Coordinates of C-alpha atoms in Angstrom, one line a residue:
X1 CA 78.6 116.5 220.7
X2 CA 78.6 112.5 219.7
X3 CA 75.3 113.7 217.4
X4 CA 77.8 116.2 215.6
X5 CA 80.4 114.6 215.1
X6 CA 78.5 111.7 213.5
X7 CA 76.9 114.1 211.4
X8 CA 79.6 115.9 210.5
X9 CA 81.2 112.3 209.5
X10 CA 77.9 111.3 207.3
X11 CA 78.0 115.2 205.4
X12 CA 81.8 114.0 204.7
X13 CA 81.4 110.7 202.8
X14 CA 78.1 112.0 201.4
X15 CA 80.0 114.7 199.6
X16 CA 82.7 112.4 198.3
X17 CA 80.5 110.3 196.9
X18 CA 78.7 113.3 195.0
X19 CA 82.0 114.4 193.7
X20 CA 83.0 110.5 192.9
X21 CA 79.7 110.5 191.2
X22 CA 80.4 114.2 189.3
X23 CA 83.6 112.6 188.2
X24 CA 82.0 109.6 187.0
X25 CA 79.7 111.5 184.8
X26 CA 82.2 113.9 183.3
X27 CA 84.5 110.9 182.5
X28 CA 81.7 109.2 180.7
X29 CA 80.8 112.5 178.4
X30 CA 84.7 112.7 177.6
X31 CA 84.4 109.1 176.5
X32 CA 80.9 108.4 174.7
X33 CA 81.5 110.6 171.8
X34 CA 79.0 112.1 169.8
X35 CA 76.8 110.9 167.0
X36 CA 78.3 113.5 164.9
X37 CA 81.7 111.2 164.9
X38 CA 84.2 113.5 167.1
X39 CA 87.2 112.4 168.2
X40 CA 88.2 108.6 168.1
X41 CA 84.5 107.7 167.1
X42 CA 84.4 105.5 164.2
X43 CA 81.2 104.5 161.9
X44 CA 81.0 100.9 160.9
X45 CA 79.9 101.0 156.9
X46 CA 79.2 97.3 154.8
X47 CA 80.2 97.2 151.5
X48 CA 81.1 94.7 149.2
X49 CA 85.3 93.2 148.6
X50 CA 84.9 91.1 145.8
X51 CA 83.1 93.7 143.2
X52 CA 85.2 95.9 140.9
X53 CA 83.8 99.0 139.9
X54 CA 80.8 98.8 142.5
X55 CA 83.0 98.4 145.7
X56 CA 86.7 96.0 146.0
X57 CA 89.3 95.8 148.6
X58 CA 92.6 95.9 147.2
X59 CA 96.1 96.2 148.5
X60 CA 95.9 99.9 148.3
X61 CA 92.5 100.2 149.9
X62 CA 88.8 99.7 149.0
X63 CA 87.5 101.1 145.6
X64 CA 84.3 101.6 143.8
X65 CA 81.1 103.7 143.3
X66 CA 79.4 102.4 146.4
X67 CA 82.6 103.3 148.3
X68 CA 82.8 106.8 146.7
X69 CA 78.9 107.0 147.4
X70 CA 79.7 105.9 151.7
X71 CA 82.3 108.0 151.7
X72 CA 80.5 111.5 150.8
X73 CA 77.9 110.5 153.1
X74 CA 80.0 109.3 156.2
X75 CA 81.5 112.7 155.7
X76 CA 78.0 114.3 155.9
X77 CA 77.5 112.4 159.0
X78 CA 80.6 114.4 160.6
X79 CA 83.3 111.5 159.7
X80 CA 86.8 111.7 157.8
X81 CA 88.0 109.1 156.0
X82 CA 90.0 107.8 158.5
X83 CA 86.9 107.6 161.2
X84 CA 85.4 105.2 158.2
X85 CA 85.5 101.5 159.1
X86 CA 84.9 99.1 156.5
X87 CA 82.9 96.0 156.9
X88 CA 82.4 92.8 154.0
X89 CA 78.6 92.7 153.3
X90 CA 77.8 89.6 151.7
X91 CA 74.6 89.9 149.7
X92 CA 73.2 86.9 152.3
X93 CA 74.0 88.8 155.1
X94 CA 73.4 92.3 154.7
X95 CA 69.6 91.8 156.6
X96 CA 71.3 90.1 159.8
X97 CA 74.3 92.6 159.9
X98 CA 71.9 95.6 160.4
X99 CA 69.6 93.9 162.4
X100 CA 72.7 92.8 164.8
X101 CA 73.9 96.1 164.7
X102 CA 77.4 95.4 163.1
X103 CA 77.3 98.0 160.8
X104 CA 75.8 102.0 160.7
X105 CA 74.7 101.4 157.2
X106 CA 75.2 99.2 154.3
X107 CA 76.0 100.6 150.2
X108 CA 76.6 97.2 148.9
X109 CA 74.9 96.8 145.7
X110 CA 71.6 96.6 147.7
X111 CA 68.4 96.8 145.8
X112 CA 65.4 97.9 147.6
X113 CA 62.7 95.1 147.6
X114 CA 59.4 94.4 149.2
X115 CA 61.1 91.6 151.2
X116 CA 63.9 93.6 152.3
X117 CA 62.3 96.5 153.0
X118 CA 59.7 95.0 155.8
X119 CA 63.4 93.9 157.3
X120 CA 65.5 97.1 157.6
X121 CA 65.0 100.5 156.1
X122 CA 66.3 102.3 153.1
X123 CA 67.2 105.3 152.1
X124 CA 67.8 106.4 148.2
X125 CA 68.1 105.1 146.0
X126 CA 71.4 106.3 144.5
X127 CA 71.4 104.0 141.6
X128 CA 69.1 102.8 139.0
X129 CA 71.0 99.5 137.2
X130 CA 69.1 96.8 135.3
X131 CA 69.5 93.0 135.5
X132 CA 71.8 91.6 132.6
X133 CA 74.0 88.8 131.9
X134 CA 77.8 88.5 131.4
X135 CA 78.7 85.4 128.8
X136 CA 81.6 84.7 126.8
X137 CA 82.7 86.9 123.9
X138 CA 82.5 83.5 121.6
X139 CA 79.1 82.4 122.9
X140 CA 76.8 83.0 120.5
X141 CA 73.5 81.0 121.3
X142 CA 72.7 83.3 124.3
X143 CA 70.9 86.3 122.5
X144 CA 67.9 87.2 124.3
X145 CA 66.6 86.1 128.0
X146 CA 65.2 83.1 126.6
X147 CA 67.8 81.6 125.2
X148 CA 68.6 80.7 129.1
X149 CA 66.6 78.2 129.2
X150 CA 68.6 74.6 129.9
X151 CA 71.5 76.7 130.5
X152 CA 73.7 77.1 133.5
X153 CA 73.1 80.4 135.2
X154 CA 75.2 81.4 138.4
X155 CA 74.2 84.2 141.3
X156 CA 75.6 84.5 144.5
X157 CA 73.7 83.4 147.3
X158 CA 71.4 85.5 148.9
X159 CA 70.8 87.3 145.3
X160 CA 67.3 87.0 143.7
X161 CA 69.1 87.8 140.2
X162 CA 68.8 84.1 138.9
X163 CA 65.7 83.2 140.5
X164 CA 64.1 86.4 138.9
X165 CA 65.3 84.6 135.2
X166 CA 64.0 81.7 136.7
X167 CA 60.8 83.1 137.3
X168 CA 60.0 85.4 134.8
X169 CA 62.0 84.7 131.5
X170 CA 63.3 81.4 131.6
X171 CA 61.8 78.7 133.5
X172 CA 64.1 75.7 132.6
X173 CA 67.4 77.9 133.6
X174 CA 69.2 75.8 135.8
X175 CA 70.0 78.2 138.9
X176 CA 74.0 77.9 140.3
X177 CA 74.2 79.6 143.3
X178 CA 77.9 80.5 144.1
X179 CA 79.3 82.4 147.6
X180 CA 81.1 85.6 145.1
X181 CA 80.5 87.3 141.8
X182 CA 84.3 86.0 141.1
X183 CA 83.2 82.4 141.8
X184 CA 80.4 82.3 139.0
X185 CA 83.2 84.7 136.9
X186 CA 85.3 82.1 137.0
X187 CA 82.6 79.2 136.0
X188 CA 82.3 81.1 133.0
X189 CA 85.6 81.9 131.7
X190 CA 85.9 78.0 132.0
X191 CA 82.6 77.1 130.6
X192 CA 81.5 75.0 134.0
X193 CA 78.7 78.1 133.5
X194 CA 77.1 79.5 130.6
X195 CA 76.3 83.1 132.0
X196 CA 76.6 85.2 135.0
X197 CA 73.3 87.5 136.1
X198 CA 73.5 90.1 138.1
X199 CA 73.2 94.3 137.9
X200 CA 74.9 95.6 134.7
X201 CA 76.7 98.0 136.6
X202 CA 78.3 95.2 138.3
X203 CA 78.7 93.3 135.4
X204 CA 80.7 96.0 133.7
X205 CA 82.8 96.2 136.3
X206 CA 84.3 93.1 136.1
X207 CA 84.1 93.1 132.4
X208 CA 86.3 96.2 132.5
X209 CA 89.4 94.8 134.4
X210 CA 92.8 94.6 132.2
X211 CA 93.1 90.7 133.0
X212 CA 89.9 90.1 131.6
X213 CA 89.1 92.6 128.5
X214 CA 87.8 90.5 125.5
X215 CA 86.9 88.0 127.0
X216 CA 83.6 88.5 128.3
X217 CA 80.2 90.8 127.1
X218 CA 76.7 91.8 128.6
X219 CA 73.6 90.6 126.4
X220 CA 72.0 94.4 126.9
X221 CA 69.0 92.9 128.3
X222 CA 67.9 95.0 130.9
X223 CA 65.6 92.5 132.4
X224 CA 64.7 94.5 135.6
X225 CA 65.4 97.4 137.4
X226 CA 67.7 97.4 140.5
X227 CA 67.5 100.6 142.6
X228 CA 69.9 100.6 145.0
X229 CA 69.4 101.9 148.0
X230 CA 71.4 102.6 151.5
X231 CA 70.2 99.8 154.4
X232 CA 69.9 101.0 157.6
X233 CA 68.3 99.3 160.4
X234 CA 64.6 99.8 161.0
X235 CA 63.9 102.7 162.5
X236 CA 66.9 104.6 162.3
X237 CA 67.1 108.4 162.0
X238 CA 69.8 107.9 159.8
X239 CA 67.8 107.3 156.8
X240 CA 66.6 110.7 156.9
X241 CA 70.2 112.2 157.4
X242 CA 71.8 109.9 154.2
X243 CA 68.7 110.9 152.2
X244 CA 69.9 114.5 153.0
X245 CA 73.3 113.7 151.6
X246 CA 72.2 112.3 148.8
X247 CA 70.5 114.5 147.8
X248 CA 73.6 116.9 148.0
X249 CA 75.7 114.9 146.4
X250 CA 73.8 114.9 143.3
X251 CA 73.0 118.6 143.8
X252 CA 77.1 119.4 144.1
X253 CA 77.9 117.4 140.9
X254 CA 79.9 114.7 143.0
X255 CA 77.4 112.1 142.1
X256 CA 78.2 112.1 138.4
X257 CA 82.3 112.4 138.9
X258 CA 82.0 109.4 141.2
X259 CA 79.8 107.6 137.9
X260 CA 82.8 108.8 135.6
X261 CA 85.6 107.4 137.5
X262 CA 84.0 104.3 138.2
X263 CA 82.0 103.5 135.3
X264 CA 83.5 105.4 132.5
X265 CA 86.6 102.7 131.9
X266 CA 84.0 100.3 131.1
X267 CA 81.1 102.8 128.8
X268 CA 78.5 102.2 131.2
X269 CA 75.6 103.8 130.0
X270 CA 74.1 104.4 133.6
X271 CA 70.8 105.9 134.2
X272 CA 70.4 109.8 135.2
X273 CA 70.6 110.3 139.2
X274 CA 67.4 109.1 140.4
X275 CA 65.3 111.1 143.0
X276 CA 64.7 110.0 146.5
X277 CA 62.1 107.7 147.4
X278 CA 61.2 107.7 143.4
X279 CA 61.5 103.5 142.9
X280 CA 61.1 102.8 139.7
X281 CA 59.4 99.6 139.3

C-alpha cells in the first residue's frame, strides 16, 4: 500500500510538471511572433536623418526615396507601417550595425563595394547614382574633376566619395572628412570648403530644399557609379526575400512614383530601374 501511494504521489507531480511545461511552451508561441511580423513584432530598418530627398527625419516623420524604397519592402516582409522602426545609419556604421544585429536591414545610401560586400550581404541594387560634386552657384574655377586639385573637398566619414577623387582624378585634393552631409553643406555655403562630393542623387536633394535654391549646383560629372544596394547581415535569407520585392516594386510601377516624388522637385535625371544583381561597374 506505502508502494502505491508513493507512486501514486510521483504520477501526481510528474503530470503537473508536464502541464507546467505544456503551458510554458504555448506561452512562449503566443509571445515569439513570427518572422512574417504578426502582432506587436516590429522590424528594425537603418536609414539615414540627415539626407533630404534620399532619407530625413523631420517633425512630421522620416522622408525620402530610401524610406519609400524600406517601406514597400517591410510591407512585403508582412509589416505595416506602424510595425516599422527606424534606426540612424551613419555611413561609418552601417557594417557594425548589421553585424551587431541592431537592425533587419539597412537602405541608407549604401553602395555595394568589394569591401563591403565580404562584410555583410546585399541585395539590389535599387539605384544607380553617379559621384558628383555640389559647389557654389558663383564658383566658377571648378569645371571638371580636375580642377579639384589644391581644393578643399568634404565627405562624411566612413564615405569613400573623396578618397575615390583623391585617387583617381585629383591627387592634390585635400580630403575634409566631416560626421554629416549638412556639416560639409555648411563648409560650403561659407567657403571653409570648396565642394561637397558625394552621389548626385543626394546632392540634389539638398540642392533642392526652399532655404537653399540658388545657391548651390552639381558639376554633372558623373565620376563613378554608385549602386545602391539593401545590407543585410551575411547570410541572411532576407536578401533573397527583398530581392523579391524589389523586383515587384519596379514591376508594379511603385518604383518610378517613389523616383517622382522624391527626385522630381529637384530634375534629377536618375537612371532607369536597374536589374537585380546587374552592378554596373
Amino acid at each position: 500500500m506505502k508502494l502505491r501511494r508513493v507512486t501514486a504521489a510521483s504520477a501526481a507531480v510528474l503530470a503537473l510538471a508536464v502541464a507546467a511545461t505544456a503551458c510554458g511552451s504555448d506561452d512562449k508561441d503566443d509571445s515569439s511572433g513570427s518572422s512574417s511580423g504578426g502582432g506587436n513584432k516590429k522590424i528594425t530598418v537603418g536609414i539615414k536623418f540627415d539626407q533630404p530627398g534620399i532619407g530625413q527625419k523631420t517633425p512630421q516623420g522620416y522622408t525620402g526615396f530610401d524610406v519609400d524604397v524600406a517601406t514597400y519592402i517591410a510591407k512585403q516582409l508582412g509589416y505595416s507601417e506602424d510595425q516599422i522602426q527606424w534606426k540612424e545609419a551613419k555611413s561609418a556604421d552601417r557594417e557594425t550595425m548589421l553585424q551587431r544585429g541592431d537592425v533587419d536591414f539597412i537602405a541608407a545610401s549604401y553602395s555595394i563595394n568589394d569591401e563591403r560586400a565580404a562584410k555583410v550581404d546585399f541585395a539590389g541594387p535599387y539605384l544607380l547614382a553617379h559621384q558628383d560634386v555640389l559647389i557654389r552657384a558663383d564658383d566658377k574655377s571648378i569645371k571638371s574633376p580636375e580642377d579639384l586639385n589644391s581644393k578643399k573637398l568634404c565627405s562624411v566619414t566612413g564615405s569613400t566619395s573623396a578618397q575615390n577623387v583623391k585617387d583617381k582624378l585629383a591627387p592634390k585634393a585635400q580630403l575634409q572628412q566631416y560626421p554629416t552631409y549638412s556639416a560639409c553643406l555648411t563648409g560650403v555655403q561659407s567657403g571653409a570648403i570648396d565642394a561637397l562630393t558625394t552621389d548626385d542623387s543626394i546632392l540634389a536633394g539638398y540642392a533642392s530644399q526652399a532655404n537653399f535654391k540658388g545657391k548651390f549646383k552639381l558639376g554633372g560629372f558623373k565620376m563613378t557609379n554608385e549602386n545602391y544596394g539593401i545590407g543585410v547581415k551575411k547570410g541572411s535569407d532576407l536578401k533573397a526575400k527583398i530581392n523579391t520585392a524589389l523586383e515587384k516594386m519596379v514591376s508594379d510601377k511603385s518604383w518610378d512614383k517613389a523616383v517622382e516624388a522624391n527626385f522630381g522637385p529637384a530634375e534629377y535625371k536618375n537612371e532607369p530601374a536597374p536589374k537585380i544583381g546587374n552592378i554596373v561597374k
